[in-house]
Amino acid sequence: LALATLDNLVELDISGTDVTDEGLKTLQSFPRLVRLAVSGPQVTDAGIAELAKLTRLEQLTLSGTRITDDGIDHLKSLTALK
């Protein structure tokens, strides 16, 4: 099963995986995503900037990442976050 074919995906938990900033770019394939969980030391501010393109996100769980306050600033445009 290829994730790219799941264009109606609304919830995704990729915590505990080896996801990288580059891998987060692929999440743009899921424009209906409203809930996302991400963890891992390979996720940085650059990856968070990619998540800011997911404009329907309502819930975002981040843990064990290397993001800074600058990375969090990228998320200000996500007005649906609760």
PDB file of C-alpha atoms in Angstrom:
ATOM      1  CA  LEU A   1       0.000   0.000   0.000  1.00  0.00           C
ATOM      2  CA  ALA A   2       1.506   3.303  -1.070  1.00  0.00           C
ATOM      3  CA  LEU A   3       0.702   6.243   1.151  1.00  0.00           C
ATOM      4  CA  ALA A   4       0.545   8.566  -1.844  1.00  0.00           C
ATOM      5  CA  THR A   5      -2.734   6.930  -2.874  1.00  0.00           C
ATOM      6  CA  LEU A   6      -4.426   7.895   0.407  1.00  0.00           C
ATOM      7  CA  ASP A   7      -5.454  11.406  -0.598  1.00  0.00           C
ATOM      8  CA  ASN A   8      -8.412  11.365   1.824  1.00  0.00           C
ATOM      9  CA  LEU A   9      -6.180  10.664   4.838  1.00  0.00           C
ATOM     10  CA  VAL A  10      -7.168  12.841   7.817  1.00  0.00           C
ATOM     11  CA  GLU A  11      -5.067  11.370  10.649  1.00  0.00           C
ATOM     12  CA  LEU A  12      -1.460  10.180  10.655  1.00  0.00           C
ATOM     13  CA  ASP A  13       0.896   9.138  13.455  1.00  0.00           C
ATOM     14  CA  ILE A  14       4.500   8.883  12.320  1.00  0.00           C
ATOM     15  CA  SER A  15       5.988   9.174  15.778  1.00  0.00           C
ATOM     16  CA  GLY A  16       8.576   6.530  16.535  1.00  0.00           C
ATOM     17  CA  THR A  17       9.704   6.397  12.912  1.00  0.00           C
ATOM     18  CA  ASP A  18      12.915   7.672  11.358  1.00  0.00           C
ATOM     19  CA  VAL A  19      11.131  10.546   9.640  1.00  0.00           C
ATOM     20  CA  THR A  20      13.330  13.408   8.463  1.00  0.00           C
ATOM     21  CA  ASP A  21      12.693  16.943   7.309  1.00  0.00           C
ATOM     22  CA  GLU A  22      12.782  15.660   3.741  1.00  0.00           C
ATOM     23  CA  GLY A  23      10.181  13.039   4.613  1.00  0.00           C
ATOM     24  CA  LEU A  24       7.878  15.690   6.033  1.00  0.00           C
ATOM     25  CA  LYS A  25       7.767  17.322   2.601  1.00  0.00           C
ATOM     26  CA  THR A  26       5.837  14.315   1.313  1.00  0.00           C
ATOM     27  CA  LEU A  27       2.978  15.058   3.699  1.00  0.00           C
ATOM     28  CA  GLN A  28       1.807  17.753   1.293  1.00  0.00           C
ATOM     29  CA  SER A  29       0.264  14.838  -0.601  1.00  0.00           C
ATOM     30  CA  PHE A  30      -2.398  14.735   2.124  1.00  0.00           C
ATOM     31  CA  PRO A  31      -4.268  18.055   1.884  1.00  0.00           C
ATOM     32  CA  ARG A  32      -7.098  16.845   4.153  1.00  0.00           C
ATOM     33  CA  LEU A  33      -4.821  15.965   7.073  1.00  0.00           C
ATOM     34  CA  VAL A  34      -6.251  17.356  10.331  1.00  0.00           C
ATOM     35  CA  ARG A  35      -4.374  15.328  12.981  1.00  0.00           C
ATOM     36  CA  LEU A  36      -0.653  14.597  12.885  1.00  0.00           C
ATOM     37  CA  ALA A  37       1.840  13.186  15.383  1.00  0.00           C
ATOM     38  CA  VAL A  38       5.565  13.487  14.661  1.00  0.00           C
ATOM     39  CA  SER A  39       8.599  12.637  16.748  1.00  0.00           C
ATOM     40  CA  GLY A  40      12.273  12.093  16.208  1.00  0.00           C
ATOM     41  CA  PRO A  41      15.593  13.862  16.520  1.00  0.00           C
ATOM     42  CA  GLN A  42      15.913  14.239  12.762  1.00  0.00           C
ATOM     43  CA  VAL A  43      12.988  16.703  12.650  1.00  0.00           C
ATOM     44  CA  THR A  44      14.194  20.318  12.732  1.00  0.00           C
ATOM     45  CA  ASP A  45      12.874  23.797  12.031  1.00  0.00           C
ATOM     46  CA  ALA A  46      13.122  23.095   8.300  1.00  0.00           C
ATOM     47  CA  GLY A  47      10.718  20.176   8.631  1.00  0.00           C
ATOM     48  CA  ILE A  48       8.299  22.220  10.689  1.00  0.00           C
ATOM     49  CA  ALA A  49       8.260  24.801   7.913  1.00  0.00           C
ATOM     50  CA  GLU A  50       6.953  22.023   5.639  1.00  0.00           C
ATOM     51  CA  LEU A  51       4.181  21.200   8.114  1.00  0.00           C
ATOM     52  CA  ALA A  52       3.035  24.822   7.989  1.00  0.00           C
ATOM     53  CA  LYS A  53       1.767  24.058   4.472  1.00  0.00           C
ATOM     54  CA  LEU A  54      -0.835  21.656   5.900  1.00  0.00           C
ATOM     55  CA  THR A  55      -3.454  24.349   6.349  1.00  0.00           C
ATOM     56  CA  ARG A  56      -6.209  22.062   7.663  1.00  0.00           C
ATOM     57  CA  LEU A  57      -4.222  20.802  10.653  1.00  0.00           C
ATOM     58  CA  GLU A  58      -6.244  21.041  13.850  1.00  0.00           C
ATOM     59  CA  GLN A  59      -4.054  18.889  16.079  1.00  0.00           C
ATOM     60  CA  LEU A  60      -0.273  18.580  15.924  1.00  0.00           C
ATOM     61  CA  THR A  61       1.714  16.525  18.416  1.00  0.00           C
ATOM     62  CA  LEU A  62       5.489  16.999  18.407  1.00  0.00           C
ATOM     63  CA  SER A  63       7.916  15.160  20.664  1.00  0.00           C
ATOM     64  CA  GLY A  64      11.613  14.404  20.726  1.00  0.00           C
ATOM     65  CA  THR A  65      12.358  16.788  17.871  1.00  0.00           C
ATOM     66  CA  ARG A  66      15.111  19.371  17.491  1.00  0.00           C
ATOM     67  CA  ILE A  67      12.806  22.284  16.749  1.00  0.00           C
ATOM     68  CA  THR A  68      13.381  25.700  18.261  1.00  0.00           C
ATOM     69  CA  ASP A  69      11.213  28.747  18.840  1.00  0.00           C
ATOM     70  CA  ASP A  70      11.977  29.731  15.244  1.00  0.00           C
ATOM     71  CA  GLY A  71      10.415  26.465  14.084  1.00  0.00           C
ATOM     72  CA  ILE A  72       7.310  27.065  16.156  1.00  0.00           C
ATOM     73  CA  ASP A  73       6.985  30.471  14.505  1.00  0.00           C
ATOM     74  CA  HIS A  74       6.379  28.654  11.202  1.00  0.00           C
ATOM     75  CA  LEU A  75       3.168  27.246  12.675  1.00  0.00           C
ATOM     76  CA  LYS A  76       1.547  30.631  13.326  1.00  0.00           C
ATOM     77  CA  SER A  77      -0.146  30.454   9.926  1.00  0.00           C
ATOM     78  CA  LEU A  78      -2.036  27.303  10.950  1.00  0.00           C
ATOM     79  CA  THR A  79      -5.150  29.018  12.231  1.00  0.00           C
ATOM     80  CA  ALA A  80      -7.120  25.774  12.590  1.00  0.00           C
ATOM     81  CA  LEU A  81      -4.741  24.405  15.274  1.00  0.00           C
ATOM     82  CA  LYS A  82      -6.496  23.890  18.591  1.00  0.00           C
TER      83      LYS A  82
END
